[in-house]
XYZ file of C-alpha atoms in Angstrom:
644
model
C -104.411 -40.249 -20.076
C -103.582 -38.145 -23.895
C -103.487 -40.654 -21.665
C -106.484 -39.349 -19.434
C -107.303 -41.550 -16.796
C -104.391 -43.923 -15.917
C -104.406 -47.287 -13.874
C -101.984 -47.519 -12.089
C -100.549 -45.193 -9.045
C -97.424 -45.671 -11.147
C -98.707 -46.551 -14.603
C -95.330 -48.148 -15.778
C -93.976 -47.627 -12.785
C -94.753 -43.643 -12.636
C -93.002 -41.745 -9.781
C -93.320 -39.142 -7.821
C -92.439 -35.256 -6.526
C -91.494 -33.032 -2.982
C -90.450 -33.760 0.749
C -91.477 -34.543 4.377
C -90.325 -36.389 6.758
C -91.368 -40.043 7.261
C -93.001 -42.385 10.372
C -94.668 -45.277 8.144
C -92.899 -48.382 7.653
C -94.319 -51.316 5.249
C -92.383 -54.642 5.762
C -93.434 -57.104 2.236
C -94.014 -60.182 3.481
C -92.987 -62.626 0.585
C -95.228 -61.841 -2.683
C -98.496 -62.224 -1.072
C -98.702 -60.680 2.471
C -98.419 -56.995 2.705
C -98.203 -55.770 7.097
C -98.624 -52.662 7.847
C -96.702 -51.786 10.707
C -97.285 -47.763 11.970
C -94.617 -46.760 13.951
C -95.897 -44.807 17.547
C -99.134 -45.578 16.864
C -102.052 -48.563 17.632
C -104.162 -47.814 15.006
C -105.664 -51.249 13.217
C -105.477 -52.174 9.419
C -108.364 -51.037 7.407
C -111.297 -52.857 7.094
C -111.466 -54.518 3.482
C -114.468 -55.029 1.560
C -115.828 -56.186 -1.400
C -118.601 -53.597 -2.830
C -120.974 -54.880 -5.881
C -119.423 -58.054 -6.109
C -119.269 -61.839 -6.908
C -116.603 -63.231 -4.607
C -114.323 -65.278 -6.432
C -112.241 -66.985 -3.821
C -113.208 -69.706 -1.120
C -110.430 -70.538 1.264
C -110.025 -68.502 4.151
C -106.373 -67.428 5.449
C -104.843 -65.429 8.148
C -103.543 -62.700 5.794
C -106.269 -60.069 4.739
C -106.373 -58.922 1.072
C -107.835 -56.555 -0.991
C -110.167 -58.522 -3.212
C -111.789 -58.118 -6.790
C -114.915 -56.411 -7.233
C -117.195 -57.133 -10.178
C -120.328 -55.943 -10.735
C -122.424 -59.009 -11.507
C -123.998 -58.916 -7.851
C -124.702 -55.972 -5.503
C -124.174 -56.907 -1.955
C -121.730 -55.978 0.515
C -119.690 -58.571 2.514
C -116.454 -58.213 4.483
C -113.688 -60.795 3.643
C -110.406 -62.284 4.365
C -109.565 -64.558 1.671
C -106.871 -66.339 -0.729
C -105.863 -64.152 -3.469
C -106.353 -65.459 -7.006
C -103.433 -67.680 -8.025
C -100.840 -65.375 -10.177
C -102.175 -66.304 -13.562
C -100.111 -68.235 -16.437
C -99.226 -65.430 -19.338
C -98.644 -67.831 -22.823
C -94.716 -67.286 -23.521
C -94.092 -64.834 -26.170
C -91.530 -67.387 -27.551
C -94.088 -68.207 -30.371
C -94.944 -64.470 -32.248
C -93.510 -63.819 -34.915
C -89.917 -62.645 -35.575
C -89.607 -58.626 -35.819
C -92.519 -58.293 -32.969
C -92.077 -55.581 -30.285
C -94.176 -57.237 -26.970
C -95.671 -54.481 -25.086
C -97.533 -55.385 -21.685
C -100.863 -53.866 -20.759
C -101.924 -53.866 -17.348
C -105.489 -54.537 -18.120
C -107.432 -55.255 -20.671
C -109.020 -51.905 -22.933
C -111.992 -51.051 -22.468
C -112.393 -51.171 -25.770
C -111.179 -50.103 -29.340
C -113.572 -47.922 -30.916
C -111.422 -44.454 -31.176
C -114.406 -42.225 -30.114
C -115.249 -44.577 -27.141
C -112.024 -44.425 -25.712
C -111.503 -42.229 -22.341
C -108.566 -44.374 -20.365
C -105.075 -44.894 -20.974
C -104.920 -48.754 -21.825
C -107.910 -48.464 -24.470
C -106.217 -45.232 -25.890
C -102.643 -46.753 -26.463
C -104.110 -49.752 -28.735
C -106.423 -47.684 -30.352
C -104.074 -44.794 -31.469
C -101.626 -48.051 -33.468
C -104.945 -48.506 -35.320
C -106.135 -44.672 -36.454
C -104.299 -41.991 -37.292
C -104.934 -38.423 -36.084
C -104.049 -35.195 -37.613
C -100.633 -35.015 -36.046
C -98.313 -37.157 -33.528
C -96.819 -36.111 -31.038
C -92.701 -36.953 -30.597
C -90.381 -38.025 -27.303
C -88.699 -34.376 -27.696
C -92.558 -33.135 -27.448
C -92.812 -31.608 -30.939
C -95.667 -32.380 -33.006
C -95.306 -33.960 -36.004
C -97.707 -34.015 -39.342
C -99.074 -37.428 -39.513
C -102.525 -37.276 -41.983
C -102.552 -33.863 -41.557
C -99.489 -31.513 -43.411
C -100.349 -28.619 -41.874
C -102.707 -25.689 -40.465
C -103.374 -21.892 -40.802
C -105.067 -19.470 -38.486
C -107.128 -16.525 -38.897
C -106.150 -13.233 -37.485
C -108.795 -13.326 -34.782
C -107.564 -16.685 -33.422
C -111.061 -18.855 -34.088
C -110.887 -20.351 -37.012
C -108.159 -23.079 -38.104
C -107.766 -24.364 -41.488
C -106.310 -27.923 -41.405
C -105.162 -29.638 -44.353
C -104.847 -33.348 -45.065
C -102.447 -35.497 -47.092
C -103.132 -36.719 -50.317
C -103.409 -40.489 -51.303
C -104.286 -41.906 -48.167
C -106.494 -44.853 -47.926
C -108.301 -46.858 -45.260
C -107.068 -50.629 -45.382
C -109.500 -51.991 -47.261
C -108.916 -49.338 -50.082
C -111.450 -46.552 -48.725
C -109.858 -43.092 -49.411
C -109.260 -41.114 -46.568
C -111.647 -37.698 -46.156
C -111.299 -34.744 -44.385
C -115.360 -35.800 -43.880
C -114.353 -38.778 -42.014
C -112.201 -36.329 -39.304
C -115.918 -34.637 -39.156
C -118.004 -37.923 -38.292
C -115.228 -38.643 -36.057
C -115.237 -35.474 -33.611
C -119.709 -35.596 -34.174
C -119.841 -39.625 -32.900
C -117.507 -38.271 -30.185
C -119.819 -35.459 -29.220
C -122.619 -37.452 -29.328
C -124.689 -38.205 -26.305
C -125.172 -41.544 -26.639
C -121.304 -42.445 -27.079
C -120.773 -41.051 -23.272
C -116.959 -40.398 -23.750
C -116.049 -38.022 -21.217
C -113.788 -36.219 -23.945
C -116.612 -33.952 -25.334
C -116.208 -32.067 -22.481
C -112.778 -31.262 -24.010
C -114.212 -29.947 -27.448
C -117.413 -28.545 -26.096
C -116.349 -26.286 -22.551
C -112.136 -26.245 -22.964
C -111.561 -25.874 -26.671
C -115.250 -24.144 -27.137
C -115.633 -25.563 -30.832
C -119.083 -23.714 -31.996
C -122.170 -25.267 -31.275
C -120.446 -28.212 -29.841
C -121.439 -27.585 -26.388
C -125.233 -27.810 -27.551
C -124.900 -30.988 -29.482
C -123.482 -32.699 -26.585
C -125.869 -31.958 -24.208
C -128.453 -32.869 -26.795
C -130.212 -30.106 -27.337
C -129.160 -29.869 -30.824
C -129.917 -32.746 -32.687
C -127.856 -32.198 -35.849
C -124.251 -31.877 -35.873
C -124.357 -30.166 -38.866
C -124.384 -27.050 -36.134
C -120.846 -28.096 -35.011
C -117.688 -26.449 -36.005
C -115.743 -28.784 -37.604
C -116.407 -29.056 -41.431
C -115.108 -30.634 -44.395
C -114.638 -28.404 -47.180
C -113.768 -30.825 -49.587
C -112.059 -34.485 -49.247
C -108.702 -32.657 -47.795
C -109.531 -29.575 -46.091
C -110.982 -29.286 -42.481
C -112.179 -26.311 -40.893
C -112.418 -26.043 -36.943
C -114.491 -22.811 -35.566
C -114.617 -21.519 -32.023
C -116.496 -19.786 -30.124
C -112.989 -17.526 -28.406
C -109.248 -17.864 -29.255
C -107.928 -21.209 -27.747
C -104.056 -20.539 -28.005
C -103.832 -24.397 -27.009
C -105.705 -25.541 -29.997
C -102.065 -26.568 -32.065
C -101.057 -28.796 -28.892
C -104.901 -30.881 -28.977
C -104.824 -31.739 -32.675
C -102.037 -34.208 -31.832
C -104.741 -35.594 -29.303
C -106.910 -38.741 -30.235
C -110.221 -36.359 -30.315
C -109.417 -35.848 -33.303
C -109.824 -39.576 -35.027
C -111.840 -40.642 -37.768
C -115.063 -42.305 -37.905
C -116.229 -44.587 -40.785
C -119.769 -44.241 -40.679
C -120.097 -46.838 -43.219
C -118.943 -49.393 -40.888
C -120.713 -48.099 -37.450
C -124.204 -48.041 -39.142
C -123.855 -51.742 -40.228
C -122.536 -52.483 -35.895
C -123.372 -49.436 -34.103
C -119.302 -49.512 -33.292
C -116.430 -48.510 -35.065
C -114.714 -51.348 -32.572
C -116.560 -54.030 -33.474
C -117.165 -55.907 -37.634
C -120.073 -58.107 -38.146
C -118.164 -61.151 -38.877
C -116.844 -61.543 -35.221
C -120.182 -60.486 -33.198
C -123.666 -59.703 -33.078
C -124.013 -55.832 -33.338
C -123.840 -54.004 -30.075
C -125.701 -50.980 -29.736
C -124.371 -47.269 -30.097
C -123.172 -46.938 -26.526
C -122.135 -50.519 -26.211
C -118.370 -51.313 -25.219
C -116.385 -54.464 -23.984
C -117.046 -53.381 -20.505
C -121.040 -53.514 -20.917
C -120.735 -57.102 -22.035
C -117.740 -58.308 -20.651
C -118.338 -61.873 -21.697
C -118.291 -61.226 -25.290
C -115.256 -61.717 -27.371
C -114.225 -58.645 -28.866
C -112.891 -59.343 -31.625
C -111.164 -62.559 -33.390
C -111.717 -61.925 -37.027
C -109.900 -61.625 -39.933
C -107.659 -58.118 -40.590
C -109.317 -57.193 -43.363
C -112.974 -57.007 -41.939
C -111.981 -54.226 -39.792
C -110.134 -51.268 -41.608
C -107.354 -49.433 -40.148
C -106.335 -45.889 -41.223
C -103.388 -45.756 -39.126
C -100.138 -47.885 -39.248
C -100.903 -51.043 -37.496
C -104.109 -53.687 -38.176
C -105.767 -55.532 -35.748
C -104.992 -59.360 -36.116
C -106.230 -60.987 -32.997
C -107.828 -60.018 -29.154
C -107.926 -62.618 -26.871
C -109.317 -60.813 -23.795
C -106.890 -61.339 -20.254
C -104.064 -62.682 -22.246
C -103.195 -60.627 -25.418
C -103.820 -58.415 -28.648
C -101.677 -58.856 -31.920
C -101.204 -56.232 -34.149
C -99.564 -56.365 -37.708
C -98.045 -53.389 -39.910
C -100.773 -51.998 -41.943
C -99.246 -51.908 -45.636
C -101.718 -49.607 -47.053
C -100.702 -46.678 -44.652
C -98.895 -43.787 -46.138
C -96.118 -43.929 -43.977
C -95.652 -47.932 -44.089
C -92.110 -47.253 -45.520
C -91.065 -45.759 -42.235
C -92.652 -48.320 -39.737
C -89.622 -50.484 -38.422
C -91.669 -53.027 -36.455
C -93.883 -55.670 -38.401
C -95.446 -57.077 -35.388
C -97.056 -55.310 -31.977
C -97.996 -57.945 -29.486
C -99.658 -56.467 -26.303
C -99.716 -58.706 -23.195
C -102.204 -58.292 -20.630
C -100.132 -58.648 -17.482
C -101.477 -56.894 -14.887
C -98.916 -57.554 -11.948
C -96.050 -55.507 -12.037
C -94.055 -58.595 -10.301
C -95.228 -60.498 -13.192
C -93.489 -58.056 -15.986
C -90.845 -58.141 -14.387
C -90.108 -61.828 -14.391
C -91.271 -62.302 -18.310
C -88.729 -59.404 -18.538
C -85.521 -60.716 -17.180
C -86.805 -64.096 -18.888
C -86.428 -62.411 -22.148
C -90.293 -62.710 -23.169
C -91.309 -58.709 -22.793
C -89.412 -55.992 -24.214
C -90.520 -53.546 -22.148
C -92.038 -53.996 -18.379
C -92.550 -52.319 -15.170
C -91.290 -53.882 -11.601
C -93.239 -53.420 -8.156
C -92.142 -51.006 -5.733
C -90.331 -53.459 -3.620
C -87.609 -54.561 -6.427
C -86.718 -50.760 -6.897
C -83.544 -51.382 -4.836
C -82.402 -54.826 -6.822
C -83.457 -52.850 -10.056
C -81.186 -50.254 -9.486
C -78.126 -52.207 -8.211
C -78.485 -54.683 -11.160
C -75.937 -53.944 -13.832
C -78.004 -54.728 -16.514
C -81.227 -53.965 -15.184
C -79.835 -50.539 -14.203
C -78.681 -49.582 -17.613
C -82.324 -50.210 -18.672
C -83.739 -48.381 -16.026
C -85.313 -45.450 -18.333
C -86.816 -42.426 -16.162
C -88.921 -39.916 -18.460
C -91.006 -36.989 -18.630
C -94.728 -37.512 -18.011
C -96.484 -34.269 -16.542
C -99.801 -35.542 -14.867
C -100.637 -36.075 -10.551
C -102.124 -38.937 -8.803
C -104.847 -37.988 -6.176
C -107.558 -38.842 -3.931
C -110.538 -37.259 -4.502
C -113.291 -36.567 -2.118
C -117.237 -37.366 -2.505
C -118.723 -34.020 -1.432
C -121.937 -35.413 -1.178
C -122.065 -37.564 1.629
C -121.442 -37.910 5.408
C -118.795 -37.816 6.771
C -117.019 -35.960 3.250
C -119.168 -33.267 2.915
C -117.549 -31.384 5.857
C -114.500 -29.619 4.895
C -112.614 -29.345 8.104
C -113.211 -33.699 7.723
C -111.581 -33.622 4.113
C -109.016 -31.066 5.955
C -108.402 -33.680 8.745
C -108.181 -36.585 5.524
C -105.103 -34.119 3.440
C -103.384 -33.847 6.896
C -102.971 -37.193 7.124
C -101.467 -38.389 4.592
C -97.223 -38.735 4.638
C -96.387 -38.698 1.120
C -92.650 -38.715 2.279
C -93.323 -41.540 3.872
C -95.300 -43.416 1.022
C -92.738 -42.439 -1.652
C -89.671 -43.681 0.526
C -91.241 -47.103 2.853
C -93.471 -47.537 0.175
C -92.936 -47.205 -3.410
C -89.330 -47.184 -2.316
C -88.201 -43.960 -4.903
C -86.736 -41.732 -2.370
C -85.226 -39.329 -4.743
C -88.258 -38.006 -5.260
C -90.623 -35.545 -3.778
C -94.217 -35.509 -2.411
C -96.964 -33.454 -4.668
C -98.538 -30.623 -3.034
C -100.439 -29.981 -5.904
C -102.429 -30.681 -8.952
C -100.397 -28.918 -11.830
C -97.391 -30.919 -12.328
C -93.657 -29.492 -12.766
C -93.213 -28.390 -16.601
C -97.066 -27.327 -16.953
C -97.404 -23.254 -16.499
C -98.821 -22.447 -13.316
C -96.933 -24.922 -11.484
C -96.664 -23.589 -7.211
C -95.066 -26.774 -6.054
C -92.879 -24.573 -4.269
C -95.383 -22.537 -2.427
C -96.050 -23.942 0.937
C -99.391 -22.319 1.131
C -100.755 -24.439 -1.299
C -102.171 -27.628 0.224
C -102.414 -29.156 3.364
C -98.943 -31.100 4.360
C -98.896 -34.077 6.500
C -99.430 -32.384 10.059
C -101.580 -35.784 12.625
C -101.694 -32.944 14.959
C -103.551 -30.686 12.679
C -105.401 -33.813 11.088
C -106.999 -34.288 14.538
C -107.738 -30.673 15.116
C -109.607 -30.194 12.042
C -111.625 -34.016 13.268
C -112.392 -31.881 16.206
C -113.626 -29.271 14.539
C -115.845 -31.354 12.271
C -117.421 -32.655 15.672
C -115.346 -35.910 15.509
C -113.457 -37.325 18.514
C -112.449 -40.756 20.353
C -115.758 -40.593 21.859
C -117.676 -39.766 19.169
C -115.587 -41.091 15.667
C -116.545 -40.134 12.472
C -118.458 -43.050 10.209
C -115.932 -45.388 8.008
C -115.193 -43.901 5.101
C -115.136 -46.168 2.034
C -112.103 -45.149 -0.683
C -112.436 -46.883 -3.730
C -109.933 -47.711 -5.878
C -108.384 -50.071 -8.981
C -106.094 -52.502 -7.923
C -103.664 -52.409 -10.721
C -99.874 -51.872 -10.413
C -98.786 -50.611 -6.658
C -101.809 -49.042 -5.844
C -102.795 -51.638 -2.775
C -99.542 -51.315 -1.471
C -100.440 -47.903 -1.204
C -104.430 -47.372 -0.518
C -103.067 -49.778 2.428
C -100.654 -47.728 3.698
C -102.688 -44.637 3.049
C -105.543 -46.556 4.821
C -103.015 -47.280 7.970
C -102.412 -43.410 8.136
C -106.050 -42.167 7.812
C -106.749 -44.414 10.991
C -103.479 -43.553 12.908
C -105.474 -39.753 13.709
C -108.902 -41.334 13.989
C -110.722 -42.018 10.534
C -112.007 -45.564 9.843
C -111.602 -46.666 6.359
C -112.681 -49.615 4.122
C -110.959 -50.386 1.276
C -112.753 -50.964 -1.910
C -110.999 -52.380 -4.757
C -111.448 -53.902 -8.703
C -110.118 -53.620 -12.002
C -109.533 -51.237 -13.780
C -112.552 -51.364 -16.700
C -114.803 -51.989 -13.863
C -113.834 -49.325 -11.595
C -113.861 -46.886 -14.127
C -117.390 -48.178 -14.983
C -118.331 -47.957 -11.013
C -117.360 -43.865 -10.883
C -118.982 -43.490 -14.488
C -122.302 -44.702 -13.116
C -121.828 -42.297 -10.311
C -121.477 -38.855 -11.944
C -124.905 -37.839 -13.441
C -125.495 -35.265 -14.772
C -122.363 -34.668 -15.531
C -122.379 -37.762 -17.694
C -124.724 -38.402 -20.386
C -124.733 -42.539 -19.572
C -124.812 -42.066 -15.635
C -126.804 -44.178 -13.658
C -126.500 -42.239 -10.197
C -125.620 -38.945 -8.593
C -122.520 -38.745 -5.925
C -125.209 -38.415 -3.125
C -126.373 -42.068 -4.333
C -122.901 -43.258 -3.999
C -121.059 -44.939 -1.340
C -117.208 -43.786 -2.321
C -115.817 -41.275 0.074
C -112.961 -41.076 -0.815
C -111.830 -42.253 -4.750
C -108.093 -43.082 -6.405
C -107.905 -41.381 -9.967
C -104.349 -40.327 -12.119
C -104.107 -38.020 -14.843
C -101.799 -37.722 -17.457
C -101.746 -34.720 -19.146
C -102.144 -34.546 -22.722
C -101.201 -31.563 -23.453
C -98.867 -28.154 -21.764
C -101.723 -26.172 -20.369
C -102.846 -26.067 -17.037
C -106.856 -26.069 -18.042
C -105.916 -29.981 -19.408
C -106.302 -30.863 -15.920
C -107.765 -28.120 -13.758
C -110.632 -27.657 -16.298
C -110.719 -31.189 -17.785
C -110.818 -32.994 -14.533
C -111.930 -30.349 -11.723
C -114.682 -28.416 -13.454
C -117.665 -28.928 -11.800
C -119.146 -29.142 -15.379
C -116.573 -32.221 -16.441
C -117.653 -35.428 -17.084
C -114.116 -36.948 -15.331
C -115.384 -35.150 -11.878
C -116.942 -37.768 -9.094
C -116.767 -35.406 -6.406
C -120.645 -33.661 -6.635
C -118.538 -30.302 -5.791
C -120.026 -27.321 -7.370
C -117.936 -23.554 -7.360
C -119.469 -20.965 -9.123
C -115.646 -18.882 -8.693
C -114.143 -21.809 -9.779
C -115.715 -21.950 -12.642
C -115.787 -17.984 -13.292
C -111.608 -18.403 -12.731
C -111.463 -21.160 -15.435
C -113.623 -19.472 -17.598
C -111.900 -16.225 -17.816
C -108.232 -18.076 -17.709
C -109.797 -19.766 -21.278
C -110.408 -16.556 -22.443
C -107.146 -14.552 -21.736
C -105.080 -13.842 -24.271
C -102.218 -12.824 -21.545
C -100.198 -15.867 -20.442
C -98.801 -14.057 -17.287
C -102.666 -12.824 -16.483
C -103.945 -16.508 -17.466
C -101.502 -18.242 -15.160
C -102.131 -16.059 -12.588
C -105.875 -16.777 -13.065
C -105.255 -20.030 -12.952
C -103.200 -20.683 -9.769
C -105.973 -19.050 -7.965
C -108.510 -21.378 -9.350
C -106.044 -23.551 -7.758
C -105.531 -22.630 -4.402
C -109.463 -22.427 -4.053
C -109.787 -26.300 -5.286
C -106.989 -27.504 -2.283
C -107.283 -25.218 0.490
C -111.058 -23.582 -0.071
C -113.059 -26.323 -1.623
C -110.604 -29.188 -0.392
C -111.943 -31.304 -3.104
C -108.500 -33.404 -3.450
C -104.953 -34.183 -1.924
C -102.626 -34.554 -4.292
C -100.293 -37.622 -3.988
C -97.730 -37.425 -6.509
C -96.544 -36.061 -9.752
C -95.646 -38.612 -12.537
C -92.703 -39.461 -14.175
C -92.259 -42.504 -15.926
C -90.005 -45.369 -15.092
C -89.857 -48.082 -17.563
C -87.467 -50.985 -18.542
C -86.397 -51.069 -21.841
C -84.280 -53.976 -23.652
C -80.741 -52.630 -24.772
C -81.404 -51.857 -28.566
C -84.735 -51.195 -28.275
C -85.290 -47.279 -29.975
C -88.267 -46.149 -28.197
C -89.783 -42.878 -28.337
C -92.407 -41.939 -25.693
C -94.239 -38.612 -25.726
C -94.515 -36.110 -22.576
C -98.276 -36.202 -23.163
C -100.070 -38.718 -25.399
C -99.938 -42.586 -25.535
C -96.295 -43.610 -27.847
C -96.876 -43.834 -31.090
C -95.294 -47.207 -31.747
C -94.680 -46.378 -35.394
C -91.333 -44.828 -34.769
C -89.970 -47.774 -32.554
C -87.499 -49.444 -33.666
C -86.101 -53.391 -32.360
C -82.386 -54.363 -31.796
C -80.890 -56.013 -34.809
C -81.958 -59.764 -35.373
C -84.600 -58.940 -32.666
């Protein structure tokens, strides 16, 4: 989600890419029970367990479940349980007219703009701050507090130059200096956003790397600078022919220092709670309100204001009238609901209470043969993949040929068509999505495809039989949206050729959390190495946020990025990346990195890709939306049906 890291297998409702032919069969048994029923095959449902948890239910049942993790106890215990009762989302019958009601499938992680790494906390954050430039549905960028940029003739250094008259909420003028403090809190160690890898190793803004890492104390060294209250300069270290596309990207938001030295957070005001520390979010201290206090005690430079958080049930935004643009904002009211099941958004949908929703895999069919729903059915552009990822660190995942045996199990066909029930589309064969340069999806070579016969040989090779089977493999994952529909059926297929799994699931903030802890010292705030981790297998999606292959290759699969929990290190990798940021050639850089490609699936094996995203999303008749191919929507340019 940029989006960065997304939730869901399908986000709202994201889809998928490519073909194979299908054995796996999922009958739904009403809205609780999922069976797995393998066609040809004995192999038993996956054990489920609860990792680093507090068990929340009591009564046992026949049905097993995936159940919540938390992280207020560390113990392991298998489980077959109750699931929580669906819970009871306050009708939206009572906000105010002119309000747009947007779900959210969790809550964020929290609001503080240089905090924010995942896709829920970056979609509420970017109504509240505005960044140099938007990005637009049609993909062009747009000037938002920035009108415009120059570039010297070597490439390195970009001039950037802000509007005039803008102010803060609470009547603050808004400085170029304030875009500066924004990138340096960002960078800084103690923050632990996973985005300074971004500025520091892809973009290669001057002496960022250093003051990430800490061994520069002063950002003063950086290359971003204000040269006076409307002009920012940005210096790298090599041309970055991407820069244009990232300064549409939240990186760049501003800080108010004045308020983050009086709370240590940009997200949080001292009126509404005691001061958290520097690297302090909602997800250290879950049980802590984040914030109920009045508008005005928490400036907004963008062109909503917060108005109210009531964590697991909603956050209300108003239209902030001291924006520059507030002329041009159509809605007056943003009400996100926290609904995390999909089954859930659906009903408040047809009910009339949510103007936009996504609907579980198994109402795909009704969906599309509804008349209404049908003509609502909105299917966009969304470059990004879905994948499992492989702890290269541990037994049994540390053996190639095993993480061979793991890709050549998998039947996306199968999950795409019995599963998530979209079989127009295609199975992903690899990590660069369709519309990104670089994109092989058509190569055969690249990847493993679903082969059991060749799963088995390559368990065989790894010294694995029926005689001798490997360990159970725990695969973690966040258990928003479809996603155990489909770590179940992906669970059912691992063990069809031999490969015990567990299932591990939680939400979303605390999963994220779980991984985070697990990727020193990659990671500035992690707790653990891979090695001391019991993952072997994780869920993660990525949405791109912007048109170049390193946003994901590099981002994500660098053995230097802080969004990589596999422990894999590739010195050629790297070298590939490296020189692909350097080249000035777009046919020589794509080359380089498709290569850098084809070593990460078939070499290093480090992750099978599951699917490429669209987006598929309900949207109420009348409703003008306008969602970005990379980037969280700007809300701003949404518009409601008359008398809405």
């Amino acid at each position: 989600m940029g989006i960065g890291r997304l939730a869901s297998s399908q986000g709202l409702n994201v889809i998928m890419k490519q073909t194979i032919s299908h054995w796996f069969v999922i009958a739904v048994v009403g809205m609780v029970g999922i069976s797995v029923l393998v066609a040809g095959c004995a192999a038993r449902t996956p054990e489920v367990i609860e990792k680093l948890v507090t068990v929340k239910v009591t009564v046992p049942v026949v049905e097993t479940q995936v159940v919540a993790v938390t992280r207020e106890v560390e113990k392991t215990v298998v489980v077959t349980a109750t699931p929580e009762p669906t819970p009871f989302y306050t009708s939206v019958i009572n906000a105010p007219a002119d309000t747009l009601v947007y779900p959210l499938a969790g809550d964020p992680i929290t609001l503080d703009p240089q905090e924010a790494s995942d896709a829920i906390s970056g979609l509420v954050v970017q109504q509240l701050y505005k960044g140099l430039f938007d990005m637009r549905g049609d993909g062009a960028t747009v000037p938002a507090a920035a009108t415009g940029y120059q570039v010297s003739d070597d490439g390195k250094t970009y001039t950037v130059t802000l509007r005039a008259g803008m102010t803060w909420s609470d009547g603050v003028a808004v400085t170029a200096q304030q875009y500066v403090d924004g990138v340096c809190r960002l960078l800084e160690p103690a923050i632990g956003n996973s985005y300074y890898y971004l500025l520091a190793d892809v973009a290669q803004i001057t002496g960022a790397a250093d003051f990430a890492s800490g061994e520069v104390a002063d950002c003063a060294t950086v290359g971003v600078k204000a040269v006076d209250d409307l002009t920012l300069v940005i210096t790298l270290r090599q041309p970055a022919s991407f820069l244009p596309k990232l300064l549409a990207f939240r990186v760049f938001l501003p800080a108010r220092l004045d308020i983050v030295a009086g709370t240590g957070s940009q997200e949080r005001d001292s009126l509404a709670t005691p001061p958290p520390t520097a690297t302090q979010s909602a997800i250290r201290n879950p049980s802590t309100p984040l914030r109920t206090s009045p508008q005005s005690a928490i400036p907004s430079n963008g062109p909503y204001l917060l108005t109210e958080q009531a964590p697991g049930d909603h956050i209300s935004l108003t239209k902030n009238p001291a924006y520059w643009n507030a002329a041009q904002v159509a809605i007056t009211h943003i009400e996100f609901k926290v609904v995390p099941a999909p089954a859930e958004q659906l009903a408040l949908y047809e009910a009339g209470d949510l103007l936009v929703a996504d609907f579980p895999a198994e109402e795909t069919a009704r969906v599309q043969a509804d008349s209404g729903l049908s003509q609502e059915l909105q299917v966009l552009v969304r470059p990004g993949a879905s994948y499992l990822a492989f702890n290269t660190q541990i037994t049994p995942t540390m053996s190639v040929d095993f993480r061979r045996a793991v890709a050549s199990a998998i039947d996306r066909r199968a999950l795409i068509d019995d599963v998530l029930q979209q079989p127009w589309h295609a199975p992903a064969q690899t990590i660069i999505p369709p519309g990104i340069p670089g994109y092989q999806g058509e190569d055969p070579a690249v990847g493993y495809p679903y082969d059991p016969a060749a799963a088995q040989a390559f368990l065989a090779q790894a010294g694995y039989d029926a005689q001798n089977p490997p360990p159970p493999v725990e695969l973690w994952f966040n258990r928003e949206g479809n996603n155990e529909l489909l770590f179940k059926a992906i669970g059912g297929m691992l063990e069809a050729v031999g490969i015990p799994v567990r299932l591990v699931s939680s939400s979303w903030d605390v999963y994220l959390a779980s991984l985070d802890d697990c990727n020193k010292p990659n990671r500035q705030d992690a707790a653990k190495k891979p090695a001391e981790c019991s993952y072997g297998l994780y869920r993660m999606g990525w949405v791109m946020d912007y048109a170049d292959p390193a946003g994901i290759l590099d981002m994500v699969f660098s053995p230097k990025s802080a969004f990589q929990y596999t422990g894999w290190q590739s010195e050629e990798y790297q070298r590939l990346l490296s020189e692909a940021l350097a080249e000035e050639d777009e046919t020589r850089r794509t080359e380089l990195y498709r290569a850098a490609e084809v070593l990460l699936l078939n070499e290093g094996v480090v992750a099978v890709p599951l699917q490429h995203y669209d987006l598929t999303v309900l949207v109420k008749t009348g409703v003008t939306f306008d969602y970005p191919p990379f980037g969280a929507p700007n809300l701003q340019y949404w518009t409601l049906p008359p008398g809405q």
